CSV table of C-alpha atoms in Angstrom, one decimal:
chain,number,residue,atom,x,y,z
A,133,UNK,CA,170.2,188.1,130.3
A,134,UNK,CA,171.3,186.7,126.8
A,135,UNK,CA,170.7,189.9,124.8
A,136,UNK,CA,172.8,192.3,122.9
A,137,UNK,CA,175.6,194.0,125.4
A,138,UNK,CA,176.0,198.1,124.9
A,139,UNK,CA,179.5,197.3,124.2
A,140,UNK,CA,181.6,194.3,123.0
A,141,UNK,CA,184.2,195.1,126.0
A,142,UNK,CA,181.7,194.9,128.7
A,143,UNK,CA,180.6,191.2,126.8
A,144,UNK,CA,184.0,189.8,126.7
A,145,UNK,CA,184.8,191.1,130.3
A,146,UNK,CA,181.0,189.5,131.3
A,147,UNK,CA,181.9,186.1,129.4
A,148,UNK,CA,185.2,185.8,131.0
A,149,UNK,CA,183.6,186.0,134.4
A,150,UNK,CA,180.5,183.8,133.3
A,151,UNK,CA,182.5,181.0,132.3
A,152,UNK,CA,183.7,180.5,136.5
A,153,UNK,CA,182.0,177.9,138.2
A,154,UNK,CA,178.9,179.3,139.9
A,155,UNK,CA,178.6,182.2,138.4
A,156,UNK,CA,176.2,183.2,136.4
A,157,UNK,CA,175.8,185.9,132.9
A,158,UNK,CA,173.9,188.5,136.2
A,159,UNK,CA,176.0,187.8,138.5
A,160,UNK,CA,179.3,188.1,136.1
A,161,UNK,CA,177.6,191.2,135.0
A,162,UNK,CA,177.4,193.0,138.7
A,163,UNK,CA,180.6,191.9,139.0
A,164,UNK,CA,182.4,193.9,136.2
A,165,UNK,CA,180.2,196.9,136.7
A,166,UNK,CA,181.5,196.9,140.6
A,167,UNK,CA,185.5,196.5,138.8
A,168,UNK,CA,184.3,199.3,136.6
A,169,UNK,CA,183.6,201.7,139.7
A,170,UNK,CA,186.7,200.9,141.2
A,171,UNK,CA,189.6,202.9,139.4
A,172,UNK,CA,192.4,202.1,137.4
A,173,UNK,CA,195.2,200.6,139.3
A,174,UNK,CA,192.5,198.2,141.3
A,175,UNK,CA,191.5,196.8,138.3
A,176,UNK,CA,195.0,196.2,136.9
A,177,UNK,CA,196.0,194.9,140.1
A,178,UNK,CA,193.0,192.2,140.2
A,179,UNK,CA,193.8,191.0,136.3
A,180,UNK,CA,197.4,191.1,136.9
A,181,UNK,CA,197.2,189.1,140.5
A,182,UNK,CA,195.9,186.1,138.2
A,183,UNK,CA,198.1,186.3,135.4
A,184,UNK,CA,200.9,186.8,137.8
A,185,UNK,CA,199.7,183.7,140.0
A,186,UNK,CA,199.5,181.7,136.9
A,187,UNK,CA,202.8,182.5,135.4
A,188,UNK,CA,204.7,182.0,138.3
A,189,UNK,CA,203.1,179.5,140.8
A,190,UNK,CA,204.8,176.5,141.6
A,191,UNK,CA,203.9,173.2,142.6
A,192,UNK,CA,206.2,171.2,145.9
A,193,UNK,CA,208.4,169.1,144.5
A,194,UNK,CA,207.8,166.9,147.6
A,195,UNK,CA,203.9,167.0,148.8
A,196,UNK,CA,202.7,169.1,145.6
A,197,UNK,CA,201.3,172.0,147.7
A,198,UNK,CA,201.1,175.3,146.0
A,199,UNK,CA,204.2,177.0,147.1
A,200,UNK,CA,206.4,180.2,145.6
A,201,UNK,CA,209.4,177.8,146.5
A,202,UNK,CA,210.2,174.4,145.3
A,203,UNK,CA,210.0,172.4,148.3
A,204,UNK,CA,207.2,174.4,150.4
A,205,UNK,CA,207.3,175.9,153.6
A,206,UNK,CA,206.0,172.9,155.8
A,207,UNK,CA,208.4,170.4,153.5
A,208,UNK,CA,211.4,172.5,154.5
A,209,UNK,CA,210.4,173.4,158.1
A,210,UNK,CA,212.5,171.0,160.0
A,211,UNK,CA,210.4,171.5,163.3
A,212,UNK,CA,208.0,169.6,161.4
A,213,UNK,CA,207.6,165.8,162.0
A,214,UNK,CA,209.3,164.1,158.5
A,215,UNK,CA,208.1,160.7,159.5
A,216,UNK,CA,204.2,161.6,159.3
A,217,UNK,CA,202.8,162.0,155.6
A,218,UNK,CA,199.0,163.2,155.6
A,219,UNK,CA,197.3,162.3,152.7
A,220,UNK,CA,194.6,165.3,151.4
A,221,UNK,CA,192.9,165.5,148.1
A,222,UNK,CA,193.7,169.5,147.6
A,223,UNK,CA,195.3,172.3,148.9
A,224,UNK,CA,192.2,173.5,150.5
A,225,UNK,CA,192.3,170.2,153.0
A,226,UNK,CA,196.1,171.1,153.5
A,227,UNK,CA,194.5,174.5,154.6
A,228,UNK,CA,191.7,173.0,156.9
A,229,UNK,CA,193.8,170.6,158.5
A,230,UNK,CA,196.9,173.3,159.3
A,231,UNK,CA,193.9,175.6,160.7
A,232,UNK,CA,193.4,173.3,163.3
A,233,UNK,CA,196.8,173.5,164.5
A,234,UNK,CA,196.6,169.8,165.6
A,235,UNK,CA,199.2,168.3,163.5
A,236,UNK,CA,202.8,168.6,163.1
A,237,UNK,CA,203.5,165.9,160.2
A,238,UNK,CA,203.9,166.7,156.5
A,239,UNK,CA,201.3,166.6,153.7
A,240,UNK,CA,201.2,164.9,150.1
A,241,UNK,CA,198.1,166.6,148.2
A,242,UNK,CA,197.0,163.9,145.6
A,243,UNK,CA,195.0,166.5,143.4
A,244,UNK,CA,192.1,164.5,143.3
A,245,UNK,CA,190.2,161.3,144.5
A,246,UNK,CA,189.5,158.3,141.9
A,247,UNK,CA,186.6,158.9,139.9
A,248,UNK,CA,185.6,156.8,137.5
A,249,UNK,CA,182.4,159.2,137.0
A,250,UNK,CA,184.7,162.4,136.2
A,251,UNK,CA,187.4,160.4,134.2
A,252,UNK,CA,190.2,160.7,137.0
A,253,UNK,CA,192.3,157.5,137.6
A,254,UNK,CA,194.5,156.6,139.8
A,255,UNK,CA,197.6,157.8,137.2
A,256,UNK,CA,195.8,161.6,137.1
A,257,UNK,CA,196.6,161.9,140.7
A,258,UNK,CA,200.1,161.9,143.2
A,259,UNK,CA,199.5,158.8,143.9
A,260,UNK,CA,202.7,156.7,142.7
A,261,UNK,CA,205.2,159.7,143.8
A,262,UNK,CA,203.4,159.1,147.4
A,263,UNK,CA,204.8,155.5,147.1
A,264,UNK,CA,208.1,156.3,146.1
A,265,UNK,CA,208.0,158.7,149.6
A,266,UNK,CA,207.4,155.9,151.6
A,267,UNK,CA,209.5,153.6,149.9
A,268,UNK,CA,212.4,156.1,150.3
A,269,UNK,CA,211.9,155.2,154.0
A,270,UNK,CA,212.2,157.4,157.0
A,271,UNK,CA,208.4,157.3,156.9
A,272,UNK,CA,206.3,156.2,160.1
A,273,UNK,CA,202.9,156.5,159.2
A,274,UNK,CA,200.7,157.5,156.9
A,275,UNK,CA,197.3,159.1,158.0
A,276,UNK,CA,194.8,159.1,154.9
A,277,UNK,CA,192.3,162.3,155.7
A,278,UNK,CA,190.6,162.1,152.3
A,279,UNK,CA,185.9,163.2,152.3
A,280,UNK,CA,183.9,160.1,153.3
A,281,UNK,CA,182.6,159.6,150.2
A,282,UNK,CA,182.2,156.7,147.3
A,283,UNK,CA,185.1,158.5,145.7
A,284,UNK,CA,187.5,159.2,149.1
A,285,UNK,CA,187.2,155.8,150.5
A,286,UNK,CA,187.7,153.9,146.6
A,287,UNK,CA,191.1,156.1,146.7
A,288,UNK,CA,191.7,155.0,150.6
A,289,UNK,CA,191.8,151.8,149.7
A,290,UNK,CA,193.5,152.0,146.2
A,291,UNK,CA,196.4,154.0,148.4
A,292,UNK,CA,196.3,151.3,151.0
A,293,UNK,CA,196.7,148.4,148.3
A,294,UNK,CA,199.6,150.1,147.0
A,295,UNK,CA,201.5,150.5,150.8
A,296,UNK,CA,200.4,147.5,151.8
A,297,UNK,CA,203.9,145.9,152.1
A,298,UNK,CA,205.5,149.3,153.1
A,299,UNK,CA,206.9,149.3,156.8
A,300,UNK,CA,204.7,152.3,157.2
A,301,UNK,CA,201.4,152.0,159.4
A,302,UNK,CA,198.7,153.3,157.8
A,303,UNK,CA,195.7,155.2,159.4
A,304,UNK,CA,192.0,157.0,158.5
A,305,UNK,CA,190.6,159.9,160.2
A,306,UNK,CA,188.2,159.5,162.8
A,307,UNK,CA,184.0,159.2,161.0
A,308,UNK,CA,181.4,160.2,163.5
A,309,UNK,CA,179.2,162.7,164.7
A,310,UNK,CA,180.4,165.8,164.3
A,311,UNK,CA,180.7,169.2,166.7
A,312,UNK,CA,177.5,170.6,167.3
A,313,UNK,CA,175.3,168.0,165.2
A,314,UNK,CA,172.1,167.0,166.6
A,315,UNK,CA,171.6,163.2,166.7
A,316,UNK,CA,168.8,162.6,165.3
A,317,UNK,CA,169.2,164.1,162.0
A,318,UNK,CA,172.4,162.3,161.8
A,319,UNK,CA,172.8,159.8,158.7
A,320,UNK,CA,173.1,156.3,160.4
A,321,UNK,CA,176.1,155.3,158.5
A,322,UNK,CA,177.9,157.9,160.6
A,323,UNK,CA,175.7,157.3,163.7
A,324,UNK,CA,176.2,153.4,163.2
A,325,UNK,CA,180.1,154.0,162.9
A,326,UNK,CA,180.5,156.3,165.5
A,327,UNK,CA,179.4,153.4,168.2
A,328,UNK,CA,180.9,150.8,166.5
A,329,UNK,CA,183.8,153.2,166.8
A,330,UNK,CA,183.6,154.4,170.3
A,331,UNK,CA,186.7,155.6,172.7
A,332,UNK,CA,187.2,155.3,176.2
A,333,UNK,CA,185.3,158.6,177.7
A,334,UNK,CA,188.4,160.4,180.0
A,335,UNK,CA,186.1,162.7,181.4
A,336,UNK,CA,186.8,165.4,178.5
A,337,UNK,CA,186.5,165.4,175.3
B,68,UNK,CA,189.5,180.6,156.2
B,69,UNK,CA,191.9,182.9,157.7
B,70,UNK,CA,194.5,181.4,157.5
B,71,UNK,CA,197.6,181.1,156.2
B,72,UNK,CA,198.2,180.5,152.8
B,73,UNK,CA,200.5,178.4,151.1
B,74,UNK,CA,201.8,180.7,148.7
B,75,UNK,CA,201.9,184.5,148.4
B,76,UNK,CA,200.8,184.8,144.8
B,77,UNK,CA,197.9,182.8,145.3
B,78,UNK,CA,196.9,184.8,148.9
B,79,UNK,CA,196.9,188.2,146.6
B,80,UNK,CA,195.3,186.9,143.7
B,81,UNK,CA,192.0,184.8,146.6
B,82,UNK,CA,192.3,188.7,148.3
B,83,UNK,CA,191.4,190.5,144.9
B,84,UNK,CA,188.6,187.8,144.4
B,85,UNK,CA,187.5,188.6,147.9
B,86,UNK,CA,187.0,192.1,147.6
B,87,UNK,CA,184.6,191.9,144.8
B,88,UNK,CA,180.7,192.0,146.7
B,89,UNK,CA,178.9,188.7,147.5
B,90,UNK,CA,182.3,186.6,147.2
B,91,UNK,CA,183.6,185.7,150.5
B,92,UNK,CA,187.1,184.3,151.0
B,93,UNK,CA,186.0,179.9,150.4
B,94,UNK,CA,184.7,181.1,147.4
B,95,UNK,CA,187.4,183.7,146.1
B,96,UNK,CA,189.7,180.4,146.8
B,97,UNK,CA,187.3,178.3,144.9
B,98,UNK,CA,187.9,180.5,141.8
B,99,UNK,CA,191.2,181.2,141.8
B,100,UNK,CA,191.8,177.3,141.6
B,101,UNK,CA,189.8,176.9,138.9
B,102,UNK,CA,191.4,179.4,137.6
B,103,UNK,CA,194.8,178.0,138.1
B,104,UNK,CA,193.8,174.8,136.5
B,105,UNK,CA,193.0,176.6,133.1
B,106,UNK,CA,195.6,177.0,130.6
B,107,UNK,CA,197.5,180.3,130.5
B,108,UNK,CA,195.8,181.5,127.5
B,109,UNK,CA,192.4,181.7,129.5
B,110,UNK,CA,193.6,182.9,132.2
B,111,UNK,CA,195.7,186.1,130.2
B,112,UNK,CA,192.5,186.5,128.6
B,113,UNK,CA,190.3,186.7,131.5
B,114,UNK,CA,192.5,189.1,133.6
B,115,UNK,CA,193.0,191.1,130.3
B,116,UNK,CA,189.4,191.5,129.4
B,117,UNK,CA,188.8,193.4,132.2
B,118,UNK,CA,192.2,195.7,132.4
B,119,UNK,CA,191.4,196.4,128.6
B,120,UNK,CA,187.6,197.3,130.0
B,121,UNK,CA,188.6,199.7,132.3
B,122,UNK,CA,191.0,201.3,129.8
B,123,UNK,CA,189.3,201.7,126.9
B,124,UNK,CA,185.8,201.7,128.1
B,125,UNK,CA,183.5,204.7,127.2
B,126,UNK,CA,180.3,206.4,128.3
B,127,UNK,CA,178.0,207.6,125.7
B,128,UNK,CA,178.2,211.4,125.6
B,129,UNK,CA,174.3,211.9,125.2
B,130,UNK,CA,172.7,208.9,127.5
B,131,UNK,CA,175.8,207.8,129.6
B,132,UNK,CA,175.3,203.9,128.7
B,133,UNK,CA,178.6,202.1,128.5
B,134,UNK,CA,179.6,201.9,124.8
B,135,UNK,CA,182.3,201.3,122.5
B,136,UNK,CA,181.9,204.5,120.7
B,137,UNK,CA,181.4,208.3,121.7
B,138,UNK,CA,178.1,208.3,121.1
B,139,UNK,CA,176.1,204.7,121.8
B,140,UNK,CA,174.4,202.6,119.1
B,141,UNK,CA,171.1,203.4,120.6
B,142,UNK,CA,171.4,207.2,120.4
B,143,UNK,CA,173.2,207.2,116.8
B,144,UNK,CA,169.9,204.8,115.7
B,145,UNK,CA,168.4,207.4,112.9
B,146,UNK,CA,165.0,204.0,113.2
B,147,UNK,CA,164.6,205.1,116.9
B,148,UNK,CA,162.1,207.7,118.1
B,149,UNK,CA,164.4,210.8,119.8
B,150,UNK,CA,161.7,212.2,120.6
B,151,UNK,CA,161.0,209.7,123.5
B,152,UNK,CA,163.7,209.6,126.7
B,153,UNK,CA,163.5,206.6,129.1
B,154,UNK,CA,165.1,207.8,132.1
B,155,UNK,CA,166.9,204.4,133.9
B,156,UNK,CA,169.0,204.4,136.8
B,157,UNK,CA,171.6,201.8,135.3
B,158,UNK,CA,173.3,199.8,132.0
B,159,UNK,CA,171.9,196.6,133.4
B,160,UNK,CA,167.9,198.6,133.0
B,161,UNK,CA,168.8,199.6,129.5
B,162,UNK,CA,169.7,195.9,129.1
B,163,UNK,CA,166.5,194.9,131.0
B,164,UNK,CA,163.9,197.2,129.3
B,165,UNK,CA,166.1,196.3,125.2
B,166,UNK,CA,165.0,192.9,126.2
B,167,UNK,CA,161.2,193.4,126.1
B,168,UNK,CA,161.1,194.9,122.6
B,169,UNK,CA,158.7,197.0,123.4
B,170,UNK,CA,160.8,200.6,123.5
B,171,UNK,CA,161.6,202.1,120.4
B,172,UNK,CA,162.7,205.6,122.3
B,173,UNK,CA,166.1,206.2,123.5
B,174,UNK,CA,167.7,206.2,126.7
B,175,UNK,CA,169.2,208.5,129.8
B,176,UNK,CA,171.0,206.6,132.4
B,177,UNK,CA,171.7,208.3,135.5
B,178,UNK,CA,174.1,206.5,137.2
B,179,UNK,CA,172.0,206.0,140.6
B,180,UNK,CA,169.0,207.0,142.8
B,181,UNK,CA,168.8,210.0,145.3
B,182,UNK,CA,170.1,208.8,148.6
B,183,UNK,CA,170.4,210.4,151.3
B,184,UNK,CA,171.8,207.1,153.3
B,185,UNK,CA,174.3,206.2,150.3
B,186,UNK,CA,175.7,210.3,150.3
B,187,UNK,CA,174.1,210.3,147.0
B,188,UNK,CA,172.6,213.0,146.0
B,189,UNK,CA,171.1,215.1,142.4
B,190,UNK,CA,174.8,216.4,141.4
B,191,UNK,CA,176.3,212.8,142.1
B,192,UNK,CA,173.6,211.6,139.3
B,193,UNK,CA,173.3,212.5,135.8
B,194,UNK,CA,170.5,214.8,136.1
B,195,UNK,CA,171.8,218.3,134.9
B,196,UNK,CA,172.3,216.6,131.9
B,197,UNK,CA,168.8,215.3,131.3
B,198,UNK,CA,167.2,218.7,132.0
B,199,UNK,CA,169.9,220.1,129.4
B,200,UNK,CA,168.5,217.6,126.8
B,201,UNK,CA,164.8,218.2,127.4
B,202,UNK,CA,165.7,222.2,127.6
B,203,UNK,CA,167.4,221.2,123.9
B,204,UNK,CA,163.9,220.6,122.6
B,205,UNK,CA,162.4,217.9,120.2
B,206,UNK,CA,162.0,215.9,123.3
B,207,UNK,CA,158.3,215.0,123.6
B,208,UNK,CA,157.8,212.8,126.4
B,209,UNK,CA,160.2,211.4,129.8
B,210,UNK,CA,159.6,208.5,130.7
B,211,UNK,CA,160.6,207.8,134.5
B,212,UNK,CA,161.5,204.3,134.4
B,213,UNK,CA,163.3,204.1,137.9
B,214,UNK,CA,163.0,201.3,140.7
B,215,UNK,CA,159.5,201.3,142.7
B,216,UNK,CA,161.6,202.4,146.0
B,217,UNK,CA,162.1,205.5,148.1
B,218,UNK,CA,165.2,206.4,146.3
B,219,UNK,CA,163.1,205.8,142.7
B,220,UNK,CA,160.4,207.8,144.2
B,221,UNK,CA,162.4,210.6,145.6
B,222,UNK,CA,164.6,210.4,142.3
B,223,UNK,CA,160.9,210.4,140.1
B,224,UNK,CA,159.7,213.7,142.1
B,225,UNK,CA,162.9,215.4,141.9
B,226,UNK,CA,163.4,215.3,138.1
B,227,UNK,CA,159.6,216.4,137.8
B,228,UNK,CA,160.1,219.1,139.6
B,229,UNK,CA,163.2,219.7,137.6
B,230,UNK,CA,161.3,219.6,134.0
B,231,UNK,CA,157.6,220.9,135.4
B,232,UNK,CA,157.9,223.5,132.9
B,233,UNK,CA,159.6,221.9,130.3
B,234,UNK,CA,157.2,221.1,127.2
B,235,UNK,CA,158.0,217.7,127.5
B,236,UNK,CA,154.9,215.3,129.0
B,237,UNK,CA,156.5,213.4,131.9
B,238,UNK,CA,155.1,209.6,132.5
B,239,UNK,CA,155.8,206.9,134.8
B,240,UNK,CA,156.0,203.5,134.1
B,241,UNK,CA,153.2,201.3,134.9
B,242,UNK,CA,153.2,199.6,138.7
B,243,UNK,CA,150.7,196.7,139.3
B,244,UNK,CA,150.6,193.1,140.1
B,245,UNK,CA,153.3,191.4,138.2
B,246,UNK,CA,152.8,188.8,135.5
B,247,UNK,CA,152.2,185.2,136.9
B,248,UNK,CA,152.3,187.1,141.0
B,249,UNK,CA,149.7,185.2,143.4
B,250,UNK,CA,147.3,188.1,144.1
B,251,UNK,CA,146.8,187.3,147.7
B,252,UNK,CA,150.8,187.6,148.1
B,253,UNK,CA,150.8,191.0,146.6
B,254,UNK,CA,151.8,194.1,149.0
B,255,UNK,CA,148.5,196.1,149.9
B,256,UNK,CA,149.9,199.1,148.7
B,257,UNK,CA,150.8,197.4,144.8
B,258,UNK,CA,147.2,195.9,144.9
B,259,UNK,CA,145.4,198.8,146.3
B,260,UNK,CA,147.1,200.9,143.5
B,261,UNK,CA,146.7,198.3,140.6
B,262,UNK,CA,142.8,199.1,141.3
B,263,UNK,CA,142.9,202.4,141.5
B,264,UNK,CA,145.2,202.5,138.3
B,265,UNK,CA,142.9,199.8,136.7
B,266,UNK,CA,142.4,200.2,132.5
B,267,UNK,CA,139.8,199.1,130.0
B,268,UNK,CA,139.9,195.3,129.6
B,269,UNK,CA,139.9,195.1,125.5
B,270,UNK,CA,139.6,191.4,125.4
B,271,UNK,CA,143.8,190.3,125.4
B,272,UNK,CA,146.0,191.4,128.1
């Protein structure tokens, strides 16, 4: 729909929405109509919930996790294993991963993989402050669980390059078939990798 | 993902996003970072556009389209033909029939169908008002420009029978096989009426 809007607020409120990723001018549309319908205070608690988040988020002065705190709540929770840094391109990984509830280490969220493409370098990302981590010592291993792709492994091995001469050991996450895939209509990079790869079979998995 | 979130603000502001239809809780997330990543200007103005909305919005006081002012720039168009009421369920039809160029009438929109499923029913719709107009006078035809469904059918036959004896003609928009539709895909009951309903071919569609 790119005609002439019944009223300039309803535009503006449209274009504001039509400029987020995915969405488009009928989608943004349906969208403000629905906030229209709701009354006053949802819609002022929406808007505000933004502004609010953007005003006052912070960043972890250690892993750079969102966090309302400086250091974040996995940083400062000393049940947590110190010695284990898992690297993650975003906050949505350290989400994923935590939902697992199969590891107890710390995070360091890089913001980003390398990509030469997008214009993101190795300086645009947490990369150098996940040296100085290790450096500081006190750090065991670090377990890179960036996407299996072009951009994940060129920043694996950038990060590897760089600890190379740490005392840490540094580890992948497991490639291979996944949960529930069928075989055949798995890609035979993955399929090829996850024989190559193969673990003793305990009798469960 | 529900899960625990890394930070309060940003759990509130992925719930808003979430509530809004068709935007489940991956995506809210996916916004509200993007979000995040804009500069605070944007975001102030985003959240803002659609408080102000809701504030100051207005409903025309003769067709009930959004507008800016008390009575819309369609209905306060002296070029338009009064005389001629399109009767449309929402702002995004208005929108929608604008587009084609080829109404020079004005407009009722009356917030809805008839529902029975939805609890909607004549008094949740603006159809009092409608009936008011006609009753007015100068109105020469209604056009009954609803959605080809039950509720648009039940809707059509209920404000007939509202304006039967008004002086006003009453038509229905056109239904047929759409522009560019395979035939042999088209419903029985669209084809079987686009035959009965056919017109004189004058040459150009």
């Amino acid at each position: 729909m790119n005609q002439q809007y019944p009223s300039v607020l309803l535009e503006k409120a449209v274009n504001e929405f039509a400029k987020l990723p995915g969405i488009g001018s009928k989608t943004a549309m349906r969208l403000v109509l629905h906030l229209l319908r709701q009354d006053v205070q949802a819609v002022e608690s929406f808007g505000q919930s933004l502004i609010t988040l953007k005003h006052d988020v912070k960043y972890c002065s250690v892993c750079h996790n969102i966090s309302d705190t400086d250091v974040c709540e996995i940083c400062s929770d000393m049940q947590r294993d110190h010695s284990t840094i898992c690297v993650v391109e975003n906050i949505q990984d350290v989400m994923a991963i935590e939902n697992t509830h199969q590891y107890k280490g710390v995070y360091h969220v890089l913001g980003g993989v390398i990509s030469p493409m997008d214009g993101v370098g190795p300086s645009d990302l947490q990369i150098q402050t996940l040296v100085e981590r290790v450096e500081d010592g006190g750090v065991r291993e670090v377990i890179l669980a960036l996407s299996p792709t072009m951009e994940g492994d060129t920043t694996n091995f950038y990060i590897y390059r760089k600890l190379e001469n740490a005392a840490a050991r540094i580890s992948v996450i497991a490639r291979g078939v996944a949960q529930n895939d069928e075989l055949q209509y798995t890609d035979e990079v993955t399929l090829g990798r996850s024989i190559v790869n193969r673990v003793v079979f305990t009798g469960q998995m």
